Amino acid sequence: MTRVLYDLCGIDEGLRFSPFCWRVRYALAHKGLEVQTRPWRFNDTEALAFADHDKVPVLVDGEEVITDSYEILRYLDRAYPEAPLLGEGLAEARGRFFKHYAERVIAPAMLRTIIMDLLNAIHPDDRAYFRETREKRFGRTLEEFHSPAKGLAQLDAALEPLRAQLADSDFLDGDAPAGADYLVFGNFMWARCVSSADLVSNADPVHGWLERMLDQHDGLGRRALRVTDIEGAYR
Amino acid sequence: MTRVLYDLCGIDEGLRFSPFCWRVRYALAHKGLEVQTRPWRFNDTEALAFADHDKVPVLVDGEEVITDSYEILRYLDRAYPEAPLLGEGLAEARGRFFKHYAERVIAPAMLRTIIMDLLNAIHPDDRAYFRETREKRFGRTLEEFHSPAKGLAQLDAALEPLRAQLADSDFLDGDAPAGADYLVFGNFMWARCVSSADLVSNADPVHGWLERMLDQHDGLGRRALRVTDIEGAYR
């Protein structure tokens, strides 16, 4: 059986930056499951028609086709119960909060800082689509939305509860990382792959956590191709 | 055996507004445990000497003396394992995040809106202590810190992940409230008891959650004395 993950790529097929796909890459590694990733671009709608879906991640696991990063984590817990990612009951309900915290608080703050880097990292054929959909969502141009000073201040405030959590334990989920860590860390991989912006100071407890997360699963995150690794690609 | 909770009071002995004490009141009710509350004021340091502590809540449960609201919730789970508040493992680690989120994100946003109401609700003999400690913490006068417009905007942004969570389920912890709900709701009881400020619009999913929380445990929160109930006390 080949397990396949459709994974967003940018100007280079090896440049993978979707925060949602990174959640799933870490979740699969957490379960010790091999996966073949298949590069996908925003405009490859035909390639996902089989899943009746238009976004990645899409995971094909034998006969199963699962879409949406959070649903994929839930699926993995059902299909491979060892080493829970989200767990059940109170653990699962609270795990879900990290998804919302990552998407509604962390991501918007980061995006104001990295949006022009992100545009640059996207494949040229996908940029018009990206610009159009995001400008509609923000109600202004990407250039108007772009504001690193505001974004970094917003991120600094948004990280307060993470800092407090990391004063108690090495990972959000305790002594070892699990679903909550992956849900939030996906956003940091997104920023790392497309930008060289320093989002967090070296003295911040969040910095130590990021370093530990990059080392997890044989350096899965640290080994990832960044736009800064591609000659002439980082402007 | 009498179970006793030392509980902060204000201008009236019946006015109980500490967010940390409210967490514990709800936690005890969640476990179905009776408690006698004992009114305590900021300057009653002698009264807590037996606990080697200078703040409430302090819970005396038979031979046990437990300080700090989060530690009291953990203690209750150990001593009375039925109906977990925080739970264990991933559930507990994630529960802790709600404490930090409540204290580092929700509370500061609320405080900018209600601080002058809060000062007014505190016993006159405690106001100098309150003003001095808080002005030192904020680095400015209470009057300078007071900014309802900023506070409400900050709160509105801070509630984003709560709103998303409450689109999925009636309570933060799922179909019924538990530790995560109480950790955050304590702050809303704090504001409710000292102020008539509308912190959340009626159309906000958070509003519906607040109404449900007020109804829990035979209307424990809804029955609480508010400063607006005390003639001449609300300015």
Tab-separated table of C-alpha atoms in Angstrom:
chain	number	residue	atom	x	y	z
A	1	MET	CA	0.000	0.000	0.000
A	2	THR	CA	1.281	3.456	-0.838
A	3	ARG	CA	0.176	6.261	1.427
A	4	VAL	CA	-0.028	9.567	-0.458
A	5	LEU	CA	-0.290	13.139	0.765
A	6	TYR	CA	-1.098	15.913	-1.673
A	7	ASP	CA	1.112	18.754	-0.493
A	8	LEU	CA	1.222	22.380	-1.652
A	9	CYS	CA	4.396	23.407	-3.485
A	10	GLY	CA	5.743	26.750	-4.668
A	11	ILE	CA	8.275	28.015	-7.218
A	12	ASP	CA	10.185	24.771	-6.744
A	13	GLU	CA	8.488	21.377	-6.469
A	14	GLY	CA	10.474	20.769	-3.309
A	15	LEU	CA	9.340	23.989	-1.623
A	16	ARG	CA	6.472	22.918	0.659
A	17	PHE	CA	5.018	25.653	2.831
A	18	SER	CA	1.344	25.014	3.615
A	19	PRO	CA	0.815	25.238	7.406
A	20	PHE	CA	-2.009	22.711	7.089
A	21	CYS	CA	0.164	20.233	5.206
A	22	TRP	CA	2.946	20.639	7.771
A	23	ARG	CA	0.528	19.665	10.544
A	24	VAL	CA	-0.146	16.451	8.676
A	25	ARG	CA	3.522	15.740	7.872
A	26	TYR	CA	4.318	15.987	11.594
A	27	ALA	CA	1.253	13.961	12.567
A	28	LEU	CA	2.235	11.132	10.213
A	29	ALA	CA	5.786	11.158	11.566
A	30	HIS	CA	4.393	11.129	15.129
A	31	LYS	CA	2.565	7.901	14.276
A	32	GLY	CA	5.653	6.487	12.569
A	33	LEU	CA	3.842	6.242	9.240
A	34	GLU	CA	5.632	6.498	5.910
A	35	VAL	CA	4.117	8.745	3.289
A	36	GLN	CA	4.793	9.732	-0.272
A	37	THR	CA	4.081	13.412	-0.799
A	38	ARG	CA	2.782	14.569	-4.137
A	39	PRO	CA	3.444	18.202	-5.060
A	40	TRP	CA	0.271	20.139	-5.787
A	41	ARG	CA	-0.387	23.714	-6.848
A	42	PHE	CA	-3.372	26.004	-6.197
A	43	ASN	CA	-4.561	25.630	-9.771
A	44	ASP	CA	-4.386	21.832	-9.983
A	45	THR	CA	-8.095	21.452	-9.229
A	46	GLU	CA	-8.387	18.442	-11.543
A	47	ALA	CA	-5.837	16.515	-9.494
A	48	LEU	CA	-8.128	16.589	-6.421
A	49	ALA	CA	-11.399	15.891	-8.239
A	50	PHE	CA	-11.216	12.260	-6.999
A	51	ALA	CA	-11.489	13.624	-3.419
A	52	ASP	CA	-14.344	15.980	-4.308
A	53	HIS	CA	-12.229	18.739	-2.772
A	54	ASP	CA	-10.252	21.749	-3.970
A	55	LYS	CA	-7.593	22.238	-1.287
A	56	VAL	CA	-4.718	20.357	0.263
A	57	PRO	CA	-3.905	18.497	2.417
A	58	VAL	CA	-5.610	15.430	1.010
A	59	LEU	CA	-4.451	12.126	2.431
A	60	VAL	CA	-4.977	8.871	0.602
A	61	ASP	CA	-4.465	5.985	2.993
A	62	GLY	CA	-5.268	2.717	1.240
A	63	GLU	CA	-9.001	2.892	0.521
A	64	GLU	CA	-9.490	6.020	2.638
A	65	VAL	CA	-9.465	9.561	1.288
A	66	ILE	CA	-9.427	12.243	3.970
A	67	THR	CA	-9.452	16.013	3.492
A	68	ASP	CA	-8.861	18.884	5.958
A	69	SER	CA	-5.841	18.840	8.268
A	70	TYR	CA	-7.798	18.579	11.521
A	71	GLU	CA	-9.950	15.753	10.159
A	72	ILE	CA	-6.799	13.967	9.019
A	73	LEU	CA	-5.408	14.132	12.580
A	74	ARG	CA	-8.682	12.715	13.905
A	75	TYR	CA	-8.620	10.001	11.272
A	76	LEU	CA	-5.059	9.041	12.184
A	77	ASP	CA	-6.069	8.668	15.842
A	78	ARG	CA	-8.944	6.377	14.847
A	79	ALA	CA	-6.981	4.298	12.364
A	80	TYR	CA	-3.713	4.173	14.372
A	81	PRO	CA	-4.643	4.560	18.055
A	82	GLU	CA	-1.073	4.276	19.404
A	83	ALA	CA	0.538	7.621	20.379
A	84	PRO	CA	-2.586	9.818	20.313
A	85	LEU	CA	-2.388	13.134	18.500
A	86	LEU	CA	-5.634	14.698	19.688
A	87	GLY	CA	-6.942	12.007	22.000
A	88	GLU	CA	-10.572	11.797	23.055
A	89	GLY	CA	-13.039	13.610	25.307
A	90	LEU	CA	-11.589	16.635	27.091
A	91	ALA	CA	-8.240	16.197	25.335
A	92	GLU	CA	-9.838	16.332	21.886
A	93	ALA	CA	-12.128	19.275	22.741
A	94	ARG	CA	-9.158	21.244	24.040
A	95	GLY	CA	-6.954	20.155	21.130
A	96	ARG	CA	-9.484	21.763	18.798
A	97	PHE	CA	-8.933	25.101	20.539
A	98	PHE	CA	-5.292	25.080	19.378
A	99	LYS	CA	-6.496	24.760	15.796
A	100	HIS	CA	-8.621	27.889	16.230
A	101	TYR	CA	-5.894	29.705	18.117
A	102	ALA	CA	-3.404	28.914	15.320
A	103	GLU	CA	-5.786	29.908	12.534
A	104	ARG	CA	-7.513	32.921	14.063
A	105	VAL	CA	-4.751	34.471	16.174
A	106	ILE	CA	-1.285	33.266	15.111
A	107	ALA	CA	-1.782	33.041	11.349
A	108	PRO	CA	-3.230	36.555	10.828
A	109	ALA	CA	-0.412	38.084	12.883
A	110	MET	CA	2.257	36.209	10.890
A	111	LEU	CA	0.618	36.906	7.571
A	112	ARG	CA	0.957	40.674	7.920
A	113	THR	CA	4.692	40.127	8.218
A	114	ILE	CA	5.334	37.481	5.564
A	115	ILE	CA	2.688	38.058	2.900
A	116	MET	CA	5.027	39.547	0.283
A	117	ASP	CA	7.577	36.779	0.926
A	118	LEU	CA	4.767	34.278	0.594
A	119	LEU	CA	3.663	35.736	-2.745
A	120	ASN	CA	7.255	35.510	-3.960
A	121	ALA	CA	7.506	31.859	-2.940
A	122	ILE	CA	4.337	30.843	-4.785
A	123	HIS	CA	4.658	29.484	-8.306
A	124	PRO	CA	4.315	32.344	-10.842
A	125	ASP	CA	1.311	30.628	-12.450
A	126	ASP	CA	-0.510	30.602	-9.080
A	127	ARG	CA	0.164	34.197	-8.044
A	128	ALA	CA	-2.833	35.800	-9.745
A	129	TYR	CA	-5.140	33.280	-8.028
A	130	PHE	CA	-3.474	33.892	-4.677
A	131	ARG	CA	-3.605	37.677	-5.014
A	132	GLU	CA	-7.229	37.715	-6.114
A	133	THR	CA	-8.566	35.406	-3.384
A	134	ARG	CA	-6.576	37.046	-0.567
A	135	GLU	CA	-7.292	40.628	-1.614
A	136	LYS	CA	-10.976	39.777	-1.655
A	137	ARG	CA	-10.678	38.279	1.848
A	138	PHE	CA	-8.709	41.227	3.301
A	139	GLY	CA	-10.647	43.920	1.461
A	140	ARG	CA	-7.397	45.562	0.350
A	141	THR	CA	-4.308	44.929	-1.762
A	142	LEU	CA	-1.563	42.638	-0.503
A	143	GLU	CA	0.743	45.645	-0.425
A	144	GLU	CA	-1.698	47.545	1.816
A	145	PHE	CA	-2.141	44.521	4.072
A	146	HIS	CA	1.622	44.003	4.371
A	147	SER	CA	2.814	45.602	7.602
A	148	PRO	CA	5.687	43.801	9.367
A	149	ALA	CA	5.753	46.264	12.269
A	150	LYS	CA	2.078	45.687	13.038
A	151	GLY	CA	2.330	41.983	12.352
A	152	LEU	CA	5.270	41.448	14.683
A	153	ALA	CA	3.632	43.457	17.481
A	154	GLN	CA	0.431	41.446	17.005
A	155	LEU	CA	2.391	38.180	17.024
A	156	ASP	CA	4.309	39.191	20.145
A	157	ALA	CA	1.014	39.713	22.006
A	158	ALA	CA	-0.504	36.552	20.544
A	159	LEU	CA	2.362	34.409	21.833
A	160	GLU	CA	1.807	35.365	25.513
A	161	PRO	CA	-0.113	32.215	26.521
A	162	LEU	CA	2.325	30.009	24.584
A	163	ARG	CA	5.218	31.528	26.532
A	164	ALA	CA	3.470	30.843	29.819
A	165	GLN	CA	2.700	27.278	28.748
A	166	LEU	CA	6.331	26.698	27.756
A	167	ALA	CA	7.523	27.904	31.161
A	168	ASP	CA	5.759	24.821	32.584
A	169	SER	CA	6.865	22.182	30.063
A	170	ASP	CA	9.031	21.655	26.987
A	171	PHE	CA	6.070	21.246	24.656
A	172	LEU	CA	2.500	22.541	24.546
A	173	ASP	CA	1.318	18.985	25.145
A	174	GLY	CA	3.715	18.333	28.040
A	175	ASP	CA	7.029	16.489	28.020
A	176	ALA	CA	6.636	15.351	24.425
A	177	PRO	CA	4.939	17.005	21.451
A	178	ALA	CA	1.521	15.906	20.203
A	179	GLY	CA	-1.471	17.359	18.348
A	180	ALA	CA	-1.516	20.798	20.004
A	181	ASP	CA	2.152	21.322	19.150
A	182	TYR	CA	1.677	20.294	15.524
A	183	LEU	CA	-1.450	22.426	15.063
A	184	VAL	CA	0.444	25.575	16.069
A	185	PHE	CA	3.871	24.660	14.714
A	186	GLY	CA	2.490	24.277	11.170
A	187	ASN	CA	2.272	28.068	11.024
A	188	PHE	CA	5.897	28.468	11.999
A	189	MET	CA	6.958	26.053	9.250
A	190	TRP	CA	4.906	28.118	6.791
A	191	ALA	CA	6.808	31.274	7.758
A	192	ARG	CA	10.162	29.485	7.898
A	193	CYS	CA	9.871	27.998	4.407
A	194	VAL	CA	8.965	31.230	2.629
A	195	SER	CA	10.711	33.944	4.646
A	196	SER	CA	13.884	34.756	6.527
A	197	ALA	CA	11.994	37.115	8.888
A	198	ASP	CA	12.923	36.649	12.546
A	199	LEU	CA	9.507	36.252	14.139
A	200	VAL	CA	10.651	35.418	17.650
A	201	SER	CA	13.682	36.659	19.568
A	202	ASN	CA	16.326	34.177	20.714
A	203	ALA	CA	15.509	34.904	24.370
A	204	ASP	CA	11.830	34.011	23.942
A	205	PRO	CA	10.748	30.627	25.403
A	206	VAL	CA	8.898	30.142	22.106
A	207	HIS	CA	12.277	30.176	20.328
A	208	GLY	CA	13.469	27.188	22.368
A	209	TRP	CA	10.270	25.330	21.539
A	210	LEU	CA	10.709	26.064	17.802
A	211	GLU	CA	14.236	24.655	17.917
A	212	ARG	CA	12.990	21.508	19.666
A	213	MET	CA	10.177	21.152	17.144
A	214	LEU	CA	12.578	21.484	14.205
A	215	ASP	CA	14.611	18.616	15.669
A	216	GLN	CA	11.651	16.268	16.127
A	217	HIS	CA	11.246	13.200	13.927
A	218	ASP	CA	14.853	13.198	12.699
A	219	GLY	CA	14.827	16.898	11.920
A	220	LEU	CA	11.775	16.752	9.654
A	221	GLY	CA	11.252	20.523	9.832
A	222	ARG	CA	14.910	21.499	9.864
A	223	ARG	CA	15.602	19.493	6.702
A	224	ALA	CA	12.785	21.150	4.752
A	225	LEU	CA	13.746	23.217	1.720
A	226	ARG	CA	13.411	26.960	2.311
A	227	VAL	CA	13.060	29.626	-0.355
A	228	THR	CA	16.348	31.067	0.901
A	229	ASP	CA	18.034	27.801	-0.168
A	230	ILE	CA	17.025	28.306	-3.790
A	231	GLU	CA	19.453	30.468	-5.686
A	232	GLY	CA	17.919	33.759	-6.808
A	233	ALA	CA	14.488	32.903	-5.440
A	234	TYR	CA	14.464	34.994	-2.288
A	235	ARG	CA	13.918	38.640	-2.919
B	1	MET	CA	-16.209	17.940	58.124
B	2	THR	CA	-16.657	21.519	57.021
B	3	ARG	CA	-15.099	22.467	53.720
B	4	VAL	CA	-14.071	26.138	53.687
B	5	LEU	CA	-13.108	28.449	50.844
B	6	TYR	CA	-11.546	31.820	51.592
B	7	ASP	CA	-13.168	34.082	49.030
B	8	LEU	CA	-12.391	37.710	48.183
B	9	CYS	CA	-15.146	40.202	49.053
B	10	GLY	CA	-15.654	43.880	48.304
B	11	ILE	CA	-17.667	46.771	49.722
B	12	ASP	CA	-20.281	44.249	50.820
B	13	GLU	CA	-19.383	40.898	52.400
B	14	GLY	CA	-21.661	39.260	49.864
B	15	LEU	CA	-19.941	40.831	46.865
B	16	ARG	CA	-17.531	38.148	45.605
B	17	PHE	CA	-15.653	39.034	42.440
B	18	SER	CA	-12.268	37.287	42.308
B	19	PRO	CA	-11.922	35.454	38.960
B	20	PHE	CA	-9.709	32.868	40.666
B	21	CYS	CA	-12.264	32.223	43.413
B	22	TRP	CA	-15.035	31.892	40.838
B	23	ARG	CA	-13.068	29.159	39.080
B	24	VAL	CA	-13.007	27.256	42.339
B	25	ARG	CA	-16.676	27.884	43.168
B	26	TYR	CA	-17.628	26.390	39.807
B	27	ALA	CA	-15.148	23.526	40.185
B	28	LEU	CA	-16.587	22.560	43.568
B	29	ALA	CA	-20.128	22.701	42.182
B	30	HIS	CA	-18.989	20.576	39.208
B	31	LYS	CA	-17.872	17.893	41.681
B	32	GLY	CA	-21.092	18.237	43.675
B	33	LEU	CA	-19.162	19.329	46.777
B	34	GLU	CA	-20.654	21.610	49.424
B	35	VAL	CA	-18.528	24.478	50.628
B	36	GLN	CA	-18.748	27.259	53.163
B	37	THR	CA	-17.214	30.430	51.800
B	38	ARG	CA	-15.487	32.799	54.169
B	39	PRO	CA	-15.278	36.454	53.093
B	40	TRP	CA	-11.706	37.687	52.924
B	41	ARG	CA	-10.209	41.086	52.078
B	42	PHE	CA	-6.849	42.024	50.528
B	43	ASN	CA	-5.536	43.260	53.872
B	44	ASP	CA	-6.526	40.216	55.968
B	45	THR	CA	-3.059	38.724	55.721
B	46	GLU	CA	-3.276	37.286	59.233
B	47	ALA	CA	-6.310	35.228	58.309
B	48	LEU	CA	-4.260	33.244	55.758
B	49	ALA	CA	-1.113	32.840	57.849
B	50	PHE	CA	-2.156	29.227	58.606
B	51	ALA	CA	-1.826	28.496	54.873
B	52	ASP	CA	1.525	30.279	54.584
B	53	HIS	CA	-0.036	32.276	51.751
B	54	ASP	CA	-1.231	35.826	51.151
B	55	LYS	CA	-3.860	35.466	48.452
B	56	VAL	CA	-7.177	33.757	47.898
B	57	PRO	CA	-8.513	31.297	46.942
B	58	VAL	CA	-7.424	29.073	49.789
B	59	LEU	CA	-9.374	25.842	50.161
B	60	VAL	CA	-9.474	23.938	53.424
B	61	ASP	CA	-10.745	20.431	52.788
B	62	GLY	CA	-10.572	18.394	55.973
B	63	GLU	CA	-6.868	18.095	56.734
B	64	GLU	CA	-5.835	19.524	53.387
B	65	VAL	CA	-4.998	23.176	52.743
B	66	ILE	CA	-4.612	24.076	49.060
B	67	THR	CA	-3.708	27.452	47.585
B	68	ASP	CA	-3.822	28.751	43.972
B	69	SER	CA	-6.892	28.210	41.843
B	70	TYR	CA	-5.248	25.923	39.283
B	71	GLU	CA	-3.696	23.767	42.006
B	72	ILE	CA	-7.095	23.546	43.698
B	73	LEU	CA	-8.627	22.212	40.468
B	74	ARG	CA	-5.839	19.628	40.222
B	75	TYR	CA	-6.325	18.691	43.866
B	76	LEU	CA	-10.057	18.219	43.355
B	77	ASP	CA	-9.377	15.849	40.455
B	78	ARG	CA	-7.026	13.788	42.629
B	79	ALA	CA	-9.261	13.726	45.699
B	80	TYR	CA	-12.581	13.354	43.851
B	81	PRO	CA	-11.821	11.616	40.546
B	82	GLU	CA	-15.430	11.465	39.311
B	83	ALA	CA	-16.330	14.125	36.696
B	84	PRO	CA	-12.809	15.313	35.809
B	85	LEU	CA	-12.153	19.043	35.682
B	86	LEU	CA	-8.726	19.022	34.065
B	87	GLY	CA	-8.181	15.322	33.523
B	88	GLU	CA	-4.768	13.804	32.935
B	89	GLY	CA	-2.109	13.633	30.235
B	90	LEU	CA	-2.960	15.575	27.093
B	91	ALA	CA	-6.210	16.852	28.622
B	92	GLU	CA	-4.417	18.369	31.621
B	93	ALA	CA	-1.589	19.864	29.543
B	94	ARG	CA	-4.124	21.517	27.248
B	95	GLY	CA	-6.321	22.567	30.184
B	96	ARG	CA	-3.368	24.533	31.525
B	97	PHE	CA	-3.287	26.557	28.310
B	98	PHE	CA	-6.758	27.928	29.101
B	99	LYS	CA	-5.443	29.217	32.422
B	100	HIS	CA	-2.709	31.125	30.602
B	101	TYR	CA	-5.071	32.302	27.892
B	102	ALA	CA	-7.501	33.603	30.547
B	103	GLU	CA	-4.793	35.309	32.581
B	104	ARG	CA	-2.536	36.661	29.842
B	105	VAL	CA	-5.021	37.498	27.103
B	106	ILE	CA	-8.592	37.788	28.397
B	107	ALA	CA	-7.937	39.407	31.783
B	108	PRO	CA	-5.716	42.282	30.568
B	109	ALA	CA	-8.243	43.152	27.844
B	110	MET	CA	-11.139	43.179	30.332
B	111	LEU	CA	-9.191	45.070	32.938
B	112	ARG	CA	-8.706	48.115	30.732
B	113	THR	CA	-12.496	48.335	30.503
B	114	ILE	CA	-13.525	47.610	34.102
B	115	ILE	CA	-10.664	48.850	36.261
B	116	MET	CA	-12.449	51.924	37.642
B	117	ASP	CA	-15.585	49.847	38.314
B	118	LEU	CA	-13.381	47.295	40.025
B	119	LEU	CA	-11.786	49.945	42.239
B	120	ASN	CA	-15.247	51.181	43.185
B	121	ALA	CA	-16.372	47.658	44.141
B	122	ILE	CA	-13.384	47.034	46.422
B	123	HIS	CA	-13.773	47.757	50.119
B	124	PRO	CA	-12.641	51.356	50.889
B	125	ASP	CA	-9.998	50.061	53.306
B	126	ASP	CA	-8.444	47.935	50.519
B	127	ARG	CA	-8.366	50.579	47.784
B	128	ALA	CA	-4.986	52.097	48.626
B	129	TYR	CA	-3.422	48.609	48.536
B	130	PHE	CA	-5.114	47.810	45.245
B	131	ARG	CA	-4.131	51.116	43.643
B	132	GLU	CA	-0.531	50.895	44.762
B	133	THR	CA	0.090	47.293	43.658
B	134	ARG	CA	-1.657	47.708	40.296
B	135	GLU	CA	-0.103	51.061	39.453
B	136	LYS	CA	3.304	49.547	40.109
B	137	ARG	CA	2.445	46.611	37.839
B	138	PHE	CA	1.077	48.780	34.984
B	139	GLY	CA	3.673	51.526	35.341
B	140	ARG	CA	0.951	54.189	35.258
B	141	THR	CA	-2.069	55.385	37.207
B	142	LEU	CA	-5.311	53.438	37.129
B	143	GLU	CA	-6.906	56.428	35.408
B	144	GLU	CA	-4.260	56.348	32.663
B	145	PHE	CA	-4.626	52.585	32.278
B	146	HIS	CA	-8.422	52.818	32.066
B	147	SER	CA	-9.434	52.779	28.407
B	148	PRO	CA	-12.719	51.030	27.616
B	149	ALA	CA	-12.422	51.642	23.876
B	150	LYS	CA	-9.017	49.964	23.717
B	151	GLY	CA	-10.039	47.270	26.176
B	152	LEU	CA	-13.147	46.295	24.251
B	153	ALA	CA	-11.278	46.199	20.921
B	154	GLN	CA	-8.579	44.049	22.538
B	155	LEU	CA	-11.210	41.749	24.048
B	156	ASP	CA	-13.034	41.450	20.743
B	157	ALA	CA	-9.837	40.210	19.074
B	158	ALA	CA	-8.960	37.972	22.031
B	159	LEU	CA	-12.302	36.158	21.818
B	160	GLU	CA	-11.769	34.983	18.208
B	161	PRO	CA	-10.644	31.429	19.036
B	162	LEU	CA	-13.402	31.105	21.664
B	163	ARG	CA	-15.990	32.027	19.054
B	164	ALA	CA	-14.642	29.423	16.675
B	165	GLN	CA	-14.611	26.804	19.437
B	166	LEU	CA	-18.216	27.617	20.361
B	167	ALA	CA	-19.305	27.188	16.748
B	168	ASP	CA	-18.382	23.501	17.170
B	169	SER	CA	-19.874	22.802	20.608
B	170	ASP	CA	-21.918	24.397	23.400
B	171	PHE	CA	-18.983	24.576	25.799
B	172	LEU	CA	-15.218	24.926	25.454
B	173	ASP	CA	-14.893	21.396	26.799
B	174	GLY	CA	-17.531	19.918	24.501
B	175	ASP	CA	-21.174	19.113	25.229
B	176	ALA	CA	-20.828	19.911	28.942
B	177	PRO	CA	-18.620	22.411	30.769
B	178	ALA	CA	-15.456	21.363	32.598
B	179	GLY	CA	-12.122	22.856	33.648
B	180	ALA	CA	-11.402	24.875	30.489
B	181	ASP	CA	-14.806	26.553	30.739
B	182	TYR	CA	-14.350	27.433	34.403
B	183	LEU	CA	-10.820	28.757	33.917
B	184	VAL	CA	-12.025	31.282	31.350
B	185	PHE	CA	-15.482	31.963	32.769
B	186	GLY	CA	-14.016	33.125	36.103
B	187	ASN	CA	-12.959	36.316	34.335
B	188	PHE	CA	-16.445	36.941	33.070
B	189	MET	CA	-17.857	36.550	36.601
B	190	TRP	CA	-15.264	39.061	37.782
B	191	ALA	CA	-16.464	41.647	35.259
B	192	ARG	CA	-20.131	40.814	35.832
B	193	CYS	CA	-19.958	41.267	39.602
B	194	VAL	CA	-18.264	44.668	39.568
B	195	SER	CA	-19.477	46.280	36.355
B	196	SER	CA	-22.485	46.721	34.132
B	197	ALA	CA	-20.300	47.077	31.022
B	198	ASP	CA	-21.504	45.041	28.039
B	199	LEU	CA	-18.376	43.155	27.075
B	200	VAL	CA	-19.888	40.943	24.403
B	201	SER	CA	-22.677	41.689	21.939
B	202	ASN	CA	-25.857	39.627	22.055
B	203	ALA	CA	-25.143	38.214	18.609
B	204	ASP	CA	-21.727	36.864	19.630
B	205	PRO	CA	-21.509	33.070	20.139
B	206	VAL	CA	-19.615	33.919	23.337
B	207	HIS	CA	-22.788	35.590	24.651
B	208	GLY	CA	-24.746	32.344	24.340
B	209	TRP	CA	-21.980	30.488	26.172
B	210	LEU	CA	-22.008	33.076	28.989
B	211	GLU	CA	-25.773	32.621	29.396
B	212	ARG	CA	-25.359	28.851	29.548
B	213	MET	CA	-22.534	29.195	32.070
B	214	LEU	CA	-24.623	31.485	34.285
B	215	ASP	CA	-27.326	28.792	34.354
B	216	GLN	CA	-24.978	25.950	35.334
B	217	HIS	CA	-25.139	24.399	38.800
B	218	ASP	CA	-28.575	25.826	39.635
B	219	GLY	CA	-27.695	29.308	38.441
B	220	LEU	CA	-24.617	29.647	40.650
B	221	GLY	CA	-23.295	32.582	38.642
B	222	ARG	CA	-26.636	34.185	37.879
B	223	ARG	CA	-27.561	34.274	41.578
B	224	ALA	CA	-24.319	36.021	42.592
B	225	LEU	CA	-24.626	39.485	44.098
B	226	ARG	CA	-23.506	42.239	41.725
B	227	VAL	CA	-22.415	45.721	42.695
B	228	THR	CA	-25.379	47.019	40.701
B	229	ASP	CA	-27.677	45.198	43.155
B	230	ILE	CA	-26.347	47.236	46.093
B	231	GLU	CA	-28.135	50.516	46.470
B	232	GLY	CA	-25.854	53.508	45.912
B	233	ALA	CA	-22.795	51.317	45.375
B	234	TYR	CA	-22.492	51.511	41.584
B	235	ARG	CA	-21.133	54.733	40.323
